[in-house]
Amino acid sequence: MKNQNTASPKIVGQTAATGFQVGVRRTMPITSEQAWAFLTSSEGVKLWLGHVSNLTFNEGETFTSSDGISGQFRVVKPYQQLRLKWSMKEWEKPSTLQIRLISDKPDRTTISFHQENLDHKNTREQMKLHWEEVLNEIRQNVSTMLRE
């Protein structure tokens, strides 16, 4: 008889210490400055936070959107990175969200959303779909911006 491994199988996105995580990224035909300008504009913020007034993007700043998303900015590096606590109102504990702008060419920037400390594989899947949709919306806005 074969020796059965009693360890449970690894679930996609599950980490040893921080619950579940998910990462989604897309490369856009824009500079990191243009990507930052859009992400921090009221139109861009609406896509990844919901309706929030008067954000200044300062470390320590807290927010709550009309869509029930709340959090606090932990790291703000213009044109490079945002790291924040990010939570939906029905969540028991916040996740950590990182948005990175990665560029090795002047006219191309990869926008990366990485979220960790998610409580369940279903939450991970929900957030994967959410960030894919956000990136699709950003791509549509970028295409429109480039045509103008």
Tab-separated table of N, CA and C in Angstrom:
chain	number	residue	atom	x	y	z
A	1	MET	N	0.838	-1.186	0.000
A	1	MET	CA	0.000	0.000	0.000
A	1	MET	C	0.882	1.248	0.000
A	2	LYS	N	0.501	2.229	-0.793
A	2	LYS	CA	1.280	3.469	-0.879
A	2	LYS	C	1.107	4.282	0.394
A	3	ASN	N	2.156	5.000	0.722
A	3	ASN	CA	2.127	5.878	1.885
A	3	ASN	C	1.375	7.158	1.512
A	4	GLN	N	0.290	7.424	2.184
A	4	GLN	CA	-0.528	8.602	1.887
A	4	GLN	C	0.054	9.839	2.569
A	5	ASN	N	0.164	10.910	1.840
A	5	ASN	CA	0.605	12.172	2.421
A	5	ASN	C	-0.594	12.783	3.137
A	6	THR	N	-0.480	13.011	4.431
A	6	THR	CA	-1.618	13.507	5.206
A	6	THR	C	-1.753	15.027	5.159
A	7	ALA	N	-0.771	15.712	4.599
A	7	ALA	CA	-0.866	17.174	4.489
A	7	ALA	C	-1.977	17.533	3.508
A	8	SER	N	-2.716	18.585	3.841
A	8	SER	CA	-3.787	19.002	2.938
A	8	SER	C	-3.173	19.630	1.691
A	9	PRO	N	-3.830	19.495	0.553
A	9	PRO	CA	-3.274	20.067	-0.675
A	9	PRO	C	-3.244	21.594	-0.597
A	10	LYS	N	-2.229	22.167	-1.229
A	10	LYS	CA	-2.107	23.628	-1.252
A	10	LYS	C	-3.209	24.218	-2.113
A	11	ILE	N	-3.829	25.247	-1.599
A	11	ILE	CA	-4.885	25.952	-2.318
A	11	ILE	C	-4.247	27.160	-2.994
A	12	VAL	N	-4.589	27.396	-4.257
A	12	VAL	CA	-4.038	28.524	-5.005
A	12	VAL	C	-4.280	29.821	-4.231
A	13	GLY	N	-3.195	30.576	-4.058
A	13	GLY	CA	-3.293	31.873	-3.401
A	13	GLY	C	-3.180	31.840	-1.893
A	14	GLN	N	-3.105	30.654	-1.302
A	14	GLN	CA	-2.996	30.583	0.149
A	14	GLN	C	-1.534	30.679	0.567
A	15	THR	N	-1.276	31.497	1.574
A	15	THR	CA	0.087	31.644	2.081
A	15	THR	C	0.186	30.969	3.439
A	16	ALA	N	1.394	30.733	3.873
A	16	ALA	CA	1.598	30.090	5.172
A	16	ALA	C	1.196	31.007	6.322
A	17	ALA	N	1.417	32.316	6.156
A	17	ALA	CA	1.234	33.218	7.291
A	17	ALA	C	0.151	34.286	7.122
A	18	THR	N	-0.191	34.637	5.894
A	18	THR	CA	-1.069	35.807	5.720
A	18	THR	C	-2.375	35.482	4.999
A	19	GLY	N	-2.923	34.315	5.212
A	19	GLY	CA	-4.201	33.998	4.595
A	19	GLY	C	-4.060	33.810	3.100
A	20	PHE	N	-4.938	34.448	2.359
A	20	PHE	CA	-4.942	34.323	0.907
A	20	PHE	C	-4.457	35.621	0.278
A	21	GLN	N	-3.889	35.496	-0.917
A	21	GLN	CA	-3.412	36.669	-1.645
A	21	GLN	C	-3.770	36.526	-3.120
A	22	VAL	N	-3.781	37.658	-3.791
A	22	VAL	CA	-4.057	37.669	-5.219
A	22	VAL	C	-3.300	38.830	-5.857
A	23	GLY	N	-2.853	38.613	-7.071
A	23	GLY	CA	-2.179	39.668	-7.807
A	23	GLY	C	-2.670	39.691	-9.244
A	24	VAL	N	-2.913	40.885	-9.740
A	24	VAL	CA	-3.361	41.074	-11.120
A	24	VAL	C	-2.600	42.271	-11.665
A	25	ARG	N	-2.112	42.145	-12.907
A	25	ARG	CA	-1.362	43.263	-13.502
A	25	ARG	C	-1.640	43.351	-14.991
A	26	ARG	N	-1.516	44.559	-15.506
A	26	ARG	CA	-1.651	44.803	-16.941
A	26	ARG	C	-0.660	45.886	-17.330
A	27	THR	N	-0.111	45.747	-18.528
A	27	THR	CA	0.793	46.769	-19.055
A	27	THR	C	0.002	47.697	-19.961
A	28	MET	N	0.188	48.985	-19.737
A	28	MET	CA	-0.530	50.019	-20.483
A	28	MET	C	0.467	50.863	-21.279
A	29	PRO	N	0.017	51.418	-22.412
A	29	PRO	CA	0.914	52.238	-23.243
A	29	PRO	C	0.997	53.690	-22.764
A	30	ILE	N	1.357	53.866	-21.480
A	30	ILE	CA	1.445	55.199	-20.879
A	30	ILE	C	2.680	55.258	-19.976
A	31	THR	N	3.067	56.472	-19.599
A	31	THR	CA	4.185	56.653	-18.671
A	31	THR	C	3.702	56.383	-17.244
A	32	SER	N	4.633	56.171	-16.334
A	32	SER	CA	4.249	55.977	-14.936
A	32	SER	C	3.613	57.254	-14.373
A	33	GLU	N	4.028	58.417	-14.872
A	33	GLU	CA	3.419	59.681	-14.447
A	33	GLU	C	1.952	59.746	-14.864
A	34	GLN	N	1.657	59.313	-16.105
A	34	GLN	CA	0.271	59.295	-16.570
A	34	GLN	C	-0.553	58.281	-15.772
A	35	ALA	N	0.029	57.123	-15.486
A	35	ALA	CA	-0.679	56.100	-14.712
A	35	ALA	C	-0.995	56.624	-13.312
A	36	TRP	N	-0.010	57.258	-12.680
A	36	TRP	CA	-0.209	57.821	-11.340
A	36	TRP	C	-1.285	58.902	-11.370
A	37	ALA	N	-1.199	59.775	-12.357
A	37	ALA	CA	-2.178	60.865	-12.469
A	37	ALA	C	-3.591	60.303	-12.588
A	38	PHE	N	-3.758	59.239	-13.355
A	38	PHE	CA	-5.095	58.674	-13.498
A	38	PHE	C	-5.540	57.975	-12.212
A	39	LEU	N	-4.684	57.140	-11.643
A	39	LEU	CA	-5.064	56.401	-10.430
A	39	LEU	C	-5.432	57.320	-9.281
A	40	THR	N	-4.794	58.489	-9.200
A	40	THR	CA	-5.053	59.416	-8.091
A	40	THR	C	-6.091	60.491	-8.452
A	41	SER	N	-6.606	60.454	-9.685
A	41	SER	CA	-7.670	61.391	-10.079
A	41	SER	C	-8.997	60.907	-9.490
A	42	SER	N	-9.980	61.786	-9.432
A	42	SER	CA	-11.283	61.368	-8.891
A	42	SER	C	-11.878	60.233	-9.725
A	43	GLU	N	-11.681	60.284	-11.041
A	43	GLU	CA	-12.179	59.228	-11.922
A	43	GLU	C	-11.475	57.892	-11.655
A	44	GLY	N	-10.165	57.930	-11.457
A	44	GLY	CA	-9.406	56.717	-11.176
A	44	GLY	C	-9.714	56.155	-9.797
A	45	VAL	N	-9.777	57.035	-8.793
A	45	VAL	CA	-10.075	56.604	-7.425
A	45	VAL	C	-11.411	55.882	-7.367
A	46	LYS	N	-12.386	56.385	-8.127
A	46	LYS	CA	-13.715	55.759	-8.174
A	46	LYS	C	-13.630	54.281	-8.537
A	47	LEU	N	-12.670	53.930	-9.400
A	47	LEU	CA	-12.548	52.546	-9.860
A	47	LEU	C	-12.015	51.608	-8.790
A	48	TRP	N	-11.063	52.055	-7.984
A	48	TRP	CA	-10.443	51.131	-7.029
A	48	TRP	C	-10.779	51.389	-5.562
A	49	LEU	N	-11.429	52.533	-5.267
A	49	LEU	CA	-11.875	52.802	-3.901
A	49	LEU	C	-13.359	53.097	-3.809
A	50	GLY	N	-13.922	53.598	-4.875
A	50	GLY	CA	-15.294	54.088	-4.820
A	50	GLY	C	-15.281	55.603	-4.693
A	51	HIS	N	-16.392	56.179	-4.354
A	51	HIS	CA	-16.515	57.636	-4.240
A	51	HIS	C	-15.939	58.107	-2.910
A	52	VAL	N	-14.800	58.808	-2.985
A	52	VAL	CA	-14.149	59.375	-1.804
A	52	VAL	C	-13.809	60.824	-2.146
A	53	SER	N	-14.158	61.738	-1.252
A	53	SER	CA	-13.863	63.152	-1.490
A	53	SER	C	-12.551	63.559	-0.835
A	54	ASN	N	-11.851	64.433	-1.500
A	54	ASN	CA	-10.700	65.136	-0.925
A	54	ASN	C	-9.556	64.245	-0.450
A	55	LEU	N	-9.230	63.211	-1.178
A	55	LEU	CA	-8.054	62.418	-0.822
A	55	LEU	C	-6.796	63.204	-1.141
A	56	THR	N	-5.815	63.137	-0.248
A	56	THR	CA	-4.547	63.824	-0.490
A	56	THR	C	-3.394	62.847	-0.698
A	57	PHE	N	-3.644	61.556	-0.507
A	57	PHE	CA	-2.628	60.514	-0.703
A	57	PHE	C	-1.394	60.763	0.158
A	58	ASN	N	-1.632	60.902	1.449
A	58	ASN	CA	-0.554	61.048	2.416
A	58	ASN	C	-0.513	59.825	3.317
A	59	GLU	N	0.696	59.419	3.704
A	59	GLU	CA	0.841	58.288	4.612
A	59	GLU	C	0.091	58.578	5.909
A	60	GLY	N	-0.689	57.615	6.371
A	60	GLY	CA	-1.488	57.778	7.584
A	60	GLY	C	-2.911	58.243	7.330
A	61	GLU	N	-3.164	58.781	6.138
A	61	GLU	CA	-4.505	59.267	5.804
A	61	GLU	C	-5.493	58.104	5.771
A	62	THR	N	-6.653	58.305	6.394
A	62	THR	CA	-7.711	57.297	6.377
A	62	THR	C	-8.822	57.739	5.436
A	63	PHE	N	-9.620	56.785	5.008
A	63	PHE	CA	-10.713	57.087	4.085
A	63	PHE	C	-11.840	56.079	4.275
A	64	THR	N	-13.032	56.499	3.890
A	64	THR	CA	-14.183	55.608	3.766
A	64	THR	C	-14.953	56.078	2.549
A	65	SER	N	-15.208	55.162	1.630
A	65	SER	CA	-15.926	55.534	0.414
A	65	SER	C	-17.421	55.329	0.605
A	66	SER	N	-18.187	55.950	-0.260
A	66	SER	CA	-19.635	55.767	-0.221
A	66	SER	C	-20.013	54.331	-0.593
A	67	ASP	N	-19.064	53.592	-1.182
A	67	ASP	CA	-19.289	52.192	-1.537
A	67	ASP	C	-18.975	51.248	-0.376
A	68	GLY	N	-18.567	51.798	0.777
A	68	GLY	CA	-18.287	50.972	1.949
A	68	GLY	C	-16.863	50.451	2.039
A	69	ILE	N	-15.970	50.971	1.225
A	69	ILE	CA	-14.565	50.574	1.291
A	69	ILE	C	-13.854	51.565	2.210
A	70	SER	N	-13.072	51.040	3.148
A	70	SER	CA	-12.352	51.915	4.069
A	70	SER	C	-10.911	51.457	4.175
A	71	GLY	N	-10.074	52.328	4.718
A	71	GLY	CA	-8.687	51.951	4.875
A	71	GLY	C	-7.816	53.095	5.304
A	72	GLN	N	-6.509	52.846	5.176
A	72	GLN	CA	-5.514	53.842	5.562
A	72	GLN	C	-4.280	53.659	4.697
A	73	PHE	N	-3.756	54.773	4.191
A	73	PHE	CA	-2.539	54.736	3.389
A	73	PHE	C	-1.339	54.514	4.304
A	74	ARG	N	-0.505	53.532	3.952
A	74	ARG	CA	0.694	53.204	4.729
A	74	ARG	C	1.965	53.674	4.028
A	75	VAL	N	2.025	53.492	2.712
A	75	VAL	CA	3.178	53.913	1.918
A	75	VAL	C	2.649	54.661	0.700
A	76	VAL	N	3.202	55.838	0.454
A	76	VAL	CA	2.854	56.619	-0.733
A	76	VAL	C	4.158	57.048	-1.392
A	77	LYS	N	4.480	56.447	-2.530
A	77	LYS	CA	5.663	56.804	-3.310
A	77	LYS	C	5.168	57.229	-4.688
A	78	PRO	N	5.032	58.547	-4.919
A	78	PRO	CA	4.489	59.013	-6.196
A	78	PRO	C	5.177	58.364	-7.399
A	79	TYR	N	4.345	57.993	-8.367
A	79	TYR	CA	4.752	57.372	-9.639
A	79	TYR	C	5.272	55.945	-9.471
A	80	GLN	N	5.227	55.393	-8.238
A	80	GLN	CA	5.766	54.061	-8.005
A	80	GLN	C	4.829	53.129	-7.250
A	81	GLN	N	4.335	53.557	-6.077
A	81	GLN	CA	3.664	52.612	-5.202
A	81	GLN	C	2.697	53.268	-4.229
A	82	LEU	N	1.587	52.566	-3.996
A	82	LEU	CA	0.688	52.850	-2.888
A	82	LEU	C	0.532	51.549	-2.112
A	83	ARG	N	0.623	51.615	-0.806
A	83	ARG	CA	0.368	50.453	0.049
A	83	ARG	C	-0.603	50.919	1.119
A	84	LEU	N	-1.679	50.166	1.299
A	84	LEU	CA	-2.700	50.612	2.215
A	84	LEU	C	-3.467	49.463	2.838
A	85	LYS	N	-4.070	49.762	3.984
A	85	LYS	CA	-5.077	48.872	4.534
A	85	LYS	C	-6.305	49.100	3.673
A	86	TRP	N	-7.023	48.018	3.338
A	86	TRP	CA	-8.165	48.121	2.431
A	86	TRP	C	-9.196	47.112	2.886
A	87	SER	N	-10.405	47.570	3.140
A	87	SER	CA	-11.434	46.667	3.658
A	87	SER	C	-12.806	47.041	3.125
A	88	MET	N	-13.601	46.013	2.866
A	88	MET	CA	-15.014	46.218	2.556
A	88	MET	C	-15.787	46.184	3.873
A	89	LYS	N	-16.932	46.853	3.911
A	89	LYS	CA	-17.639	47.012	5.183
A	89	LYS	C	-18.044	45.685	5.822
A	90	GLU	N	-18.279	44.634	5.012
A	90	GLU	CA	-18.703	43.355	5.585
A	90	GLU	C	-17.537	42.472	6.046
A	91	TRP	N	-16.318	42.922	5.816
A	91	TRP	CA	-15.139	42.138	6.210
A	91	TRP	C	-14.859	42.288	7.698
A	92	GLU	N	-14.390	41.202	8.321
A	92	GLU	CA	-14.042	41.242	9.737
A	92	GLU	C	-12.712	41.950	9.966
A	93	LYS	N	-11.764	41.792	9.029
A	93	LYS	CA	-10.459	42.437	9.186
A	93	LYS	C	-9.996	42.972	7.835
A	94	PRO	N	-9.171	44.016	7.868
A	94	PRO	CA	-8.707	44.600	6.600
A	94	PRO	C	-7.655	43.741	5.919
A	95	SER	N	-7.542	43.935	4.634
A	95	SER	CA	-6.474	43.315	3.846
A	95	SER	C	-5.390	44.372	3.639
A	96	THR	N	-4.307	43.949	3.007
A	96	THR	CA	-3.266	44.887	2.595
A	96	THR	C	-3.299	44.935	1.070
A	97	LEU	N	-3.413	46.128	0.530
A	97	LEU	CA	-3.430	46.315	-0.914
A	97	LEU	C	-2.190	47.103	-1.314
A	98	GLN	N	-1.494	46.596	-2.327
A	98	GLN	CA	-0.374	47.334	-2.917
A	98	GLN	C	-0.681	47.581	-4.382
A	99	ILE	N	-0.490	48.811	-4.786
A	99	ILE	CA	-0.590	49.168	-6.194
A	99	ILE	C	0.805	49.627	-6.592
A	100	ARG	N	1.368	48.952	-7.573
A	100	ARG	CA	2.713	49.306	-8.033
A	100	ARG	C	2.654	49.711	-9.499
A	101	LEU	N	3.477	50.678	-9.836
A	101	LEU	CA	3.644	51.106	-11.220
A	101	LEU	C	5.057	50.713	-11.614
A	102	ILE	N	5.171	49.797	-12.554
A	102	ILE	CA	6.461	49.240	-12.948
A	102	ILE	C	6.720	49.628	-14.397
A	103	SER	N	7.858	50.299	-14.626
A	103	SER	CA	8.141	50.772	-15.971
A	103	SER	C	9.626	50.662	-16.278
A	104	ASP	N	9.941	49.967	-17.386
A	104	ASP	CA	11.327	49.936	-17.835
A	104	ASP	C	11.471	50.602	-19.206
A	105	LYS	N	10.345	51.110	-19.712
A	105	LYS	CA	10.344	51.861	-20.971
A	105	LYS	C	9.522	53.125	-20.748
A	106	PRO	N	9.907	54.222	-21.363
A	106	PRO	CA	9.222	55.485	-21.089
A	106	PRO	C	7.735	55.508	-21.463
A	107	ASP	N	7.335	54.674	-22.418
A	107	ASP	CA	5.947	54.729	-22.893
A	107	ASP	C	5.133	53.491	-22.517
A	108	ARG	N	5.588	52.728	-21.537
A	108	ARG	CA	4.869	51.527	-21.093
A	108	ARG	C	4.986	51.389	-19.576
A	109	THR	N	3.852	51.181	-18.933
A	109	THR	CA	3.843	51.008	-17.482
A	109	THR	C	2.925	49.850	-17.133
A	110	THR	N	3.421	48.975	-16.274
A	110	THR	CA	2.606	47.887	-15.755
A	110	THR	C	1.973	48.360	-14.459
A	111	ILE	N	0.653	48.259	-14.397
A	111	ILE	CA	-0.083	48.589	-13.182
A	111	ILE	C	-0.394	47.262	-12.500
A	112	SER	N	0.069	47.132	-11.265
A	112	SER	CA	-0.058	45.887	-10.525
A	112	SER	C	-0.871	46.105	-9.252
A	113	PHE	N	-1.909	45.295	-9.076
A	113	PHE	CA	-2.674	45.270	-7.835
A	113	PHE	C	-2.329	43.964	-7.138
A	114	HIS	N	-1.852	44.047	-5.909
A	114	HIS	CA	-1.551	42.847	-5.126
A	114	HIS	C	-2.225	43.006	-3.773
A	115	GLN	N	-3.032	42.019	-3.422
A	115	GLN	CA	-3.788	42.090	-2.171
A	115	GLN	C	-3.515	40.839	-1.352
A	116	GLU	N	-3.234	41.042	-0.066
A	116	GLU	CA	-2.970	39.912	0.818
A	116	GLU	C	-3.761	40.072	2.113
A	117	ASN	N	-3.663	39.071	2.954
A	117	ASN	CA	-4.440	39.017	4.200
A	117	ASN	C	-5.935	38.864	3.920
A	118	LEU	N	-6.259	38.162	2.846
A	118	LEU	CA	-7.663	37.867	2.554
A	118	LEU	C	-8.063	36.632	3.356
A	119	ASP	N	-9.323	36.592	3.793
A	119	ASP	CA	-9.743	35.575	4.749
A	119	ASP	C	-10.112	34.213	4.159
A	120	HIS	N	-10.362	34.126	2.858
A	120	HIS	CA	-10.900	32.878	2.317
A	120	HIS	C	-10.598	32.793	0.827
A	121	LYS	N	-10.587	31.584	0.300
A	121	LYS	CA	-10.353	31.417	-1.136
A	121	LYS	C	-11.463	32.067	-1.959
A	122	ASN	N	-12.687	32.101	-1.444
A	122	ASN	CA	-13.773	32.765	-2.177
A	122	ASN	C	-13.570	34.280	-2.222
A	123	THR	N	-13.060	34.845	-1.134
A	123	THR	CA	-12.747	36.277	-1.113
A	123	THR	C	-11.636	36.562	-2.113
A	124	ARG	N	-10.648	35.670	-2.159
A	124	ARG	CA	-9.550	35.818	-3.118
A	124	ARG	C	-10.105	35.846	-4.538
A	125	GLU	N	-10.988	34.912	-4.864
A	125	GLU	CA	-11.551	34.848	-6.217
A	125	GLU	C	-12.379	36.101	-6.519
A	126	GLN	N	-13.145	36.547	-5.533
A	126	GLN	CA	-13.940	37.774	-5.695
A	126	GLN	C	-13.038	38.963	-5.995
A	127	MET	N	-11.925	39.087	-5.260
A	127	MET	CA	-11.024	40.215	-5.450
A	127	MET	C	-10.248	40.085	-6.759
A	128	LYS	N	-9.924	38.875	-7.168
A	128	LYS	CA	-9.259	38.672	-8.464
A	128	LYS	C	-10.147	39.214	-9.581
A	129	LEU	N	-11.418	38.870	-9.565
A	129	LEU	CA	-12.360	39.372	-10.572
A	129	LEU	C	-12.506	40.893	-10.476
A	130	HIS	N	-12.543	41.400	-9.244
A	130	HIS	CA	-12.674	42.848	-9.040
A	130	HIS	C	-11.487	43.597	-9.644
A	131	TRP	N	-10.255	43.155	-9.332
A	131	TRP	CA	-9.074	43.872	-9.829
A	131	TRP	C	-8.920	43.712	-11.337
A	132	GLU	N	-9.315	42.574	-11.887
A	132	GLU	CA	-9.300	42.420	-13.351
A	132	GLU	C	-10.250	43.429	-13.994
A	133	GLU	N	-11.421	43.602	-13.403
A	133	GLU	CA	-12.390	44.571	-13.924
A	133	GLU	C	-11.855	46.001	-13.796
A	134	VAL	N	-11.228	46.309	-12.661
A	134	VAL	CA	-10.627	47.639	-12.474
A	134	VAL	C	-9.583	47.893	-13.556
A	135	LEU	N	-8.717	46.923	-13.800
A	135	LEU	CA	-7.685	47.100	-14.830
A	135	LEU	C	-8.288	47.213	-16.230
A	136	ASN	N	-9.364	46.500	-16.499
A	136	ASN	CA	-10.051	46.645	-17.792
A	136	ASN	C	-10.615	48.053	-17.939
A	137	GLU	N	-11.190	48.587	-16.873
A	137	GLU	CA	-11.721	49.959	-16.895
A	137	GLU	C	-10.591	50.974	-17.088
A	138	ILE	N	-9.471	50.752	-16.411
A	138	ILE	CA	-8.328	51.651	-16.580
A	138	ILE	C	-7.856	51.613	-18.028
A	139	ARG	N	-7.769	50.404	-18.600
A	139	ARG	CA	-7.345	50.270	-19.995
A	139	ARG	C	-8.291	51.046	-20.929
A	140	GLN	N	-9.589	50.952	-20.703
A	140	GLN	CA	-10.553	51.688	-21.537
A	140	GLN	C	-10.342	53.188	-21.393
A	141	ASN	N	-10.121	53.662	-20.163
A	141	ASN	CA	-9.879	55.090	-19.943
A	141	ASN	C	-8.590	55.545	-20.600
A	142	VAL	N	-7.551	54.717	-20.528
A	142	VAL	CA	-6.268	55.037	-21.157
A	142	VAL	C	-6.438	55.116	-22.670
A	143	SER	N	-7.159	54.161	-23.246
A	143	SER	CA	-7.396	54.168	-24.708
A	143	SER	C	-8.104	55.444	-25.128
A	144	THR	N	-9.116	55.847	-24.353
A	144	THR	CA	-9.838	57.076	-24.648
A	144	THR	C	-8.915	58.281	-24.519
A	145	MET	N	-8.094	58.288	-23.464
A	145	MET	CA	-7.174	59.398	-23.220
A	145	MET	C	-6.165	59.525	-24.374
A	146	LEU	N	-5.685	58.402	-24.873
A	146	LEU	CA	-4.694	58.432	-25.952
A	146	LEU	C	-5.280	58.873	-27.285
A	147	ARG	N	-6.587	58.646	-27.472
A	147	ARG	CA	-7.238	59.063	-28.718
A	147	ARG	C	-7.516	60.553	-28.754
A	148	GLU	N	-7.582	61.158	-27.583
A	148	GLU	CA	-7.944	62.598	-27.530
A	148	GLU	C	-6.798	63.492	-27.912
